Short mmCIF file of C-alpha atoms in Angstrom, two decimals:
data_model
loop_
_atom_site.label_atom_id
_atom_site.label_comp_id
_atom_site.label_asym_id
_atom_site.label_seq_id
_atom_site.Cartn_x
_atom_site.Cartn_y
_atom_site.Cartn_z
CA MET A 1 20.08 -0.18 6.23
CA LEU A 2 16.92 1.18 8.38
CA ILE A 3 15.21 -2.10 8.14
CA ARG A 4 18.17 -4.20 9.42
CA LEU A 5 18.67 -1.77 12.43
CA CYS A 6 14.88 -2.21 13.33
CA LEU A 7 15.29 -6.08 12.87
CA LEU A 8 18.41 -5.81 15.00
CA SER A 9 16.78 -3.74 17.77
CA LEU A 10 13.51 -6.41 17.96
CA LEU A 11 16.18 -9.26 18.17
CA ILE A 12 17.92 -7.46 20.99
CA ALA A 13 14.81 -6.43 22.81
CA ALA A 14 13.04 -9.62 22.28
CA PRO A 15 14.63 -11.65 25.39
CA ALA A 16 13.54 -8.53 27.75
CA MET A 17 10.27 -8.74 26.37
CA ALA A 18 10.05 -12.67 27.17
CA ASP A 19 11.60 -12.08 30.46
CA PRO A 20 10.13 -8.85 31.90
CA LEU A 21 11.02 -7.24 35.01
CA ALA A 22 8.90 -8.71 37.92
CA LYS A 23 8.04 -5.59 39.67
CA PRO A 24 5.78 -4.16 37.04
CA VAL A 25 4.39 -7.08 36.16
CA PHE A 26 3.06 -8.29 39.61
CA GLY A 27 2.42 -4.38 40.45
CA ARG A 28 -0.51 -4.16 37.71
CA TRP A 29 -2.73 -6.57 39.71
CA SER A 30 -5.38 -5.13 42.21
CA ALA A 31 -6.86 -8.67 42.92
CA PRO A 32 -5.41 -11.83 43.90
CA SER A 33 -5.02 -15.04 41.52
CA GLU A 34 -7.26 -17.83 42.14
CA GLY A 35 -6.72 -21.18 43.66
CA GLU A 36 -5.65 -21.82 47.22
CA PRO A 37 -3.47 -19.54 49.56
CA GLU A 38 0.16 -20.70 48.71
CA PRO A 39 3.55 -18.80 49.47
CA LEU A 40 6.09 -19.58 46.49
CA GLY A 41 9.50 -18.96 46.86
CA GLY A 42 11.62 -17.21 49.25
CA TYR A 43 10.63 -13.70 51.44
CA SER A 44 12.98 -11.79 48.93
CA LYS A 45 12.28 -13.83 45.70
CA GLY A 46 8.97 -15.24 45.07
CA CYS A 47 5.15 -14.78 44.73
CA LEU A 48 1.87 -15.18 46.27
CA ALA A 49 -0.75 -17.57 44.93
CA GLY A 50 -4.65 -16.97 46.25
CA GLY A 51 -3.78 -14.04 48.41
CA GLN A 52 -6.45 -12.85 51.09
CA GLU A 53 -7.03 -9.25 51.98
CA LEU A 54 -6.75 -8.04 55.81
CA SER A 55 -9.86 -6.03 56.22
CA GLU A 56 -9.07 -2.23 56.06
CA THR A 57 -10.47 -1.94 59.85
CA GLY A 58 -10.81 -4.62 62.37
CA PRO A 59 -11.47 -4.83 66.13
CA GLY A 60 -7.87 -4.67 66.84
CA TRP A 61 -6.12 -2.87 63.81
CA GLN A 62 -6.42 -0.66 61.07
CA ALA A 63 -4.46 -1.01 57.56
CA MET A 64 -2.55 2.34 56.69
CA ARG A 65 -1.58 3.69 53.43
CA LEU A 66 -4.71 1.85 51.64
CA SER A 67 -3.70 3.75 48.25
CA ARG A 68 -0.72 1.33 47.98
CA ASN A 69 -3.01 -1.88 48.20
CA ARG A 70 -0.49 -3.75 50.21
CA ASN A 71 -2.69 -5.41 52.90
CA TRP A 72 -2.51 -8.80 51.55
CA GLY A 73 -0.99 -11.90 52.82
CA HIS A 74 -1.53 -15.68 53.58
CA PRO A 75 -4.20 -16.34 55.72
CA ASP A 76 -1.49 -17.17 58.58
CA VAL A 77 -0.81 -13.39 58.57
CA ILE A 78 -4.27 -12.32 58.36
CA ALA A 79 -4.92 -14.49 61.83
CA PHE A 80 -1.68 -13.17 63.41
CA VAL A 81 -2.54 -9.89 62.87
CA GLU A 82 -5.91 -10.66 64.40
CA ARG A 83 -4.33 -12.31 67.49
CA LEU A 84 -1.77 -9.57 67.99
CA GLY A 85 -4.62 -6.87 67.96
CA ARG A 86 -6.21 -8.82 70.93
CA GLN A 87 -3.15 -8.83 72.73
CA ALA A 88 -2.28 -5.28 72.15
CA GLN A 89 -5.61 -4.40 73.72
CA ALA A 90 -4.95 -6.25 76.64
CA ILE A 91 -1.76 -4.48 77.19
CA GLY A 92 -3.66 -0.75 76.79
CA TRP A 93 -3.08 0.04 73.04
CA PRO A 94 -6.63 0.58 71.19
CA ARG A 95 -5.67 -1.15 68.04
CA LEU A 96 -2.61 -1.93 65.65
CA TYR A 97 -1.40 0.58 62.77
CA ILE A 98 -0.74 -2.15 60.13
CA GLY A 99 1.63 -0.97 57.30
CA ASP A 100 2.84 -2.74 54.44
CA MET A 101 2.16 -6.59 53.94
CA SER A 102 2.02 -7.61 50.33
CA GLN A 103 0.49 -6.77 46.99
CA PRO A 104 -2.33 -9.13 45.92
CA ARG A 105 -0.25 -11.52 44.03
CA GLY A 106 2.95 -10.90 45.82
CA GLY A 107 6.02 -10.27 43.89
CA PRO A 108 8.57 -7.42 44.55
CA ILE A 109 7.57 -4.04 45.56
CA SER A 110 9.12 -0.73 45.96
CA GLY A 111 10.83 0.19 49.51
CA HIS A 112 11.20 -3.68 50.19
CA ALA A 113 13.52 -6.47 49.28
CA SER A 114 11.38 -8.92 50.95
CA HIS A 115 7.09 -8.86 51.46
CA GLN A 116 7.03 -10.85 48.48
CA ILE A 117 5.42 -14.00 49.24
CA GLY A 118 2.45 -12.65 51.70
CA MET A 119 4.42 -14.08 54.95
CA ASP A 120 5.59 -10.46 56.08
CA VAL A 121 3.89 -7.55 57.86
CA ASP A 122 5.12 -4.23 59.04
CA ILE A 123 3.43 -2.93 62.33
CA TRP A 124 3.75 0.85 63.31
CA LEU A 125 5.54 1.70 66.54
CA ALA A 126 2.97 4.81 66.69
CA ARG A 127 0.54 4.59 69.75
CA PRO A 128 -2.49 4.59 67.85
CA VAL A 129 -5.39 6.90 68.92
CA ALA A 130 -8.56 5.54 70.40
CA ARG A 131 -10.82 6.58 67.23
CA GLU A 132 -11.10 5.10 63.94
CA LEU A 133 -8.97 7.09 61.39
CA THR A 134 -10.35 8.39 58.02
CA ARG A 135 -9.25 6.97 54.90
CA GLN A 136 -7.26 10.45 54.34
CA GLU A 137 -6.09 10.47 57.75
CA ARG A 138 -4.51 6.70 56.99
CA GLU A 139 -2.56 8.59 53.93
CA GLN A 140 -1.11 11.36 56.04
CA VAL A 141 -0.66 10.24 59.65
CA GLY A 142 3.00 8.85 59.82
CA SER A 143 4.88 6.87 62.86
CA PRO A 144 7.46 8.91 64.74
CA SER A 145 11.09 7.26 65.43
CA VAL A 146 11.45 5.81 68.50
CA VAL A 147 15.19 5.86 68.47
CA ARG A 148 17.59 8.80 68.98
CA GLY A 149 19.18 10.94 66.32
CA ASP A 150 22.43 9.41 67.18
CA LYS A 151 21.02 6.17 66.95
CA LEU A 152 23.07 4.93 70.09
CA ASP A 153 19.83 4.43 72.37
CA VAL A 154 15.83 4.75 72.13
CA ASN A 155 13.99 8.04 72.84
CA LYS A 156 10.95 9.58 74.72
CA ASN A 157 8.61 7.97 72.31
CA TRP A 158 9.73 4.53 73.48
CA THR A 159 7.28 2.83 76.25
CA PRO A 160 7.27 -0.25 78.20
CA GLU A 161 3.79 -1.09 76.22
CA HIS A 162 6.40 -1.08 73.09
CA HIS A 163 8.26 -3.86 74.74
CA ASP A 164 5.44 -5.82 75.91
CA LEU A 165 3.86 -5.61 72.18
CA LEU A 166 7.16 -7.10 70.65
CA LYS A 167 7.27 -9.81 73.41
CA SER A 168 3.62 -10.96 72.71
CA ALA A 169 4.90 -10.74 68.70
CA ALA A 170 7.73 -12.83 69.21
CA SER A 171 6.04 -15.23 71.48
CA ASP A 172 3.54 -16.40 68.87
CA PRO A 173 4.75 -19.87 67.44
CA THR A 174 4.19 -18.71 63.73
CA VAL A 175 6.81 -15.99 64.14
CA THR A 176 10.04 -16.58 62.84
CA ARG A 177 11.73 -13.34 63.04
CA ILE A 178 11.05 -9.76 63.92
CA PHE A 179 13.18 -6.95 62.81
CA VAL A 180 13.85 -3.97 64.82
CA ASN A 181 16.46 -0.85 65.02
CA ALA A 182 19.58 -2.10 66.95
CA ALA A 183 18.74 0.37 69.76
CA ILE A 184 15.45 -1.17 70.26
CA LYS A 185 16.77 -4.66 70.57
CA GLN A 186 19.32 -2.96 72.87
CA ALA A 187 16.44 -1.24 75.30
CA MET A 188 14.54 -4.54 75.34
CA CYS A 189 17.89 -6.68 76.29
CA ARG A 190 18.23 -4.24 79.29
CA ARG A 191 14.40 -4.74 80.38
CA THR A 192 14.17 -8.28 79.85
CA GLY A 193 17.37 -9.00 82.29
CA SER A 194 17.02 -12.36 84.15
CA GLU A 195 13.20 -13.45 82.93
CA ASP A 196 12.71 -16.19 80.42
CA SER A 197 14.27 -14.61 77.21
CA SER A 198 13.82 -17.70 74.68
CA TRP A 199 11.36 -15.09 72.40
CA MET A 200 14.16 -12.71 72.25
CA ARG A 201 16.08 -14.85 70.06
CA LYS A 202 13.27 -13.90 67.30
CA ILE A 203 14.07 -9.74 67.74
CA ARG A 204 16.72 -9.32 65.26
CA PRO A 205 18.64 -6.11 64.79
CA TRP A 206 18.56 -4.46 61.24
CA TRP A 207 19.14 -0.85 59.86
CA GLY A 208 16.12 1.69 59.70
CA HIS A 209 13.02 0.04 61.54
CA ASP A 210 13.22 2.80 64.12
CA SER A 211 9.38 3.46 63.55
CA HIS A 212 7.93 0.12 62.51
CA PHE A 213 8.74 -3.37 63.19
CA HIS A 214 8.85 -6.05 60.58
CA VAL A 215 7.42 -9.34 61.34
CA ARG A 216 7.91 -12.40 59.40
CA LEU A 217 6.23 -15.54 59.90
CA ARG A 218 7.32 -19.09 58.95
CA CYS A 219 6.37 -21.17 56.19
CA PRO A 220 3.00 -22.77 56.41
CA GLU A 221 2.24 -26.12 57.31
CA GLY A 222 2.25 -28.29 53.81
CA ALA A 223 3.55 -25.03 51.68
CA SER A 224 6.06 -27.46 49.81
CA GLU A 225 7.20 -24.16 47.45
CA CYS A 226 7.99 -22.01 50.42
CA VAL A 227 11.59 -21.39 50.75
CA ALA A 228 12.09 -21.41 54.63
CA GLN A 229 14.65 -18.97 56.07
CA ASP A 230 17.53 -20.42 58.31
CA PRO A 231 16.65 -20.13 62.31
CA PRO A 232 18.04 -17.35 64.08
CA PRO A 233 21.42 -17.82 65.67
CA PRO A 234 21.47 -19.45 69.31
CA GLY A 235 20.99 -17.26 72.12
CA ASP A 236 18.74 -14.10 72.88
CA GLY A 237 21.09 -12.17 70.89
CA CYS A 238 22.02 -9.67 73.65
CA ASP A 239 25.76 -10.23 73.44
CA VAL A 240 28.90 -8.96 71.24
CA THR A 241 26.93 -9.28 67.92
CA LEU A 242 24.66 -6.62 69.04
CA ALA A 243 27.47 -4.48 70.40
CA TRP A 244 28.85 -4.64 66.72
CA TRP A 245 25.60 -2.43 65.63
CA PHE A 246 27.05 0.31 67.70
CA THR A 247 30.29 0.70 65.99
CA ASP A 248 31.32 3.22 63.58
CA GLU A 249 30.64 0.41 60.85
CA GLY A 250 27.40 -0.76 62.16
CA LEU A 251 26.09 2.86 62.43
CA GLY A 252 27.28 3.62 58.83
CA LYS A 253 29.85 6.00 60.02
CA VAL A 254 32.71 4.28 58.09
CA PRO A 255 32.22 2.24 54.56
CA PRO A 256 31.92 -1.71 55.14
CA LYS A 257 34.95 -3.53 54.48
CA THR A 258 33.50 -5.45 51.75
CA PRO A 259 31.22 -2.96 50.07
CA ALA A 260 28.15 -4.75 48.61
CA LYS A 261 27.60 -4.90 44.98
CA PRO A 262 24.45 -3.57 43.68
CA LYS A 263 21.63 -6.19 42.82
CA ALA A 264 19.98 -6.21 39.34
CA PRO A 265 15.99 -5.79 39.41
CA LEU A 266 14.37 -9.30 39.66
CA ARG A 267 12.91 -10.44 36.40
CA LEU A 268 10.21 -12.92 36.08
CA SER A 269 12.58 -15.97 35.57
CA ASP A 270 14.49 -15.11 38.91
CA LEU A 271 11.00 -16.44 40.79
CA PRO A 272 9.83 -19.68 40.97
CA LEU A 273 8.40 -21.10 38.08
CA ALA A 274 4.90 -21.37 39.15
CA CYS A 275 4.93 -17.35 39.70
CA ARG A 276 4.29 -16.85 35.86
CA ALA A 277 0.88 -18.28 36.33
CA VAL A 278 0.27 -16.07 39.20
CA ALA A 279 1.32 -13.26 37.50
CA GLY A 280 -1.03 -14.21 34.29
CA GLU A 281 1.93 -14.34 31.86
#
């Protein structure tokens, strides 16, 4: 009887062993896969081949939380950080504090649904200090919220330079979306006024995102296995769609009309087939 039970347990476990959870599989790697850089799959269901590491420190940035080893991405993201770092210095910021990008081989990571194909980067809203931080400081320093406690507006930490930095990022042609707290979007709508606001279409409200903004780049040219996201809705977004975020439902004070179903963790089979090779499986 004992032997039969052991055999039965092995048969039940076999499918899971052949199709492991994707997060630990990709989390074990500290170096990228070989080959040309290529995002594979969608932003929330994919991986990164041939990832490139963002230097811990550059002329216009410092990578934070280095112990996470999440300062990896597609070369387009590296180039974007370099460009935005120069633009940040032009508006008076010493540099950028770069948060999570992707793991060396992409894939699912804790704390994010996306950041899986090396085309996302979080940029802190904390105003950087002029000096270079030590490795220990990069683990300890935080980024304060720029949104009031009631989530209805920005607080005293929000500055005109924040607006200018986000405008520079959204004006970059490689950027497809930037996620910020709705209160930040509202503050930017007030300031933009009658100026050309075509770039504002890319600034999208989302829960959280009160101490950093999340930049998403479009799929690179020729990346045939990168799944592009649909373009943002027409208009600058400074309309009734923004007003919803300040309702009781948008603020999370009442349950949503249709509760979201919990999502099962991604398995390796949920990702593009090419990700199996990237993961070394």
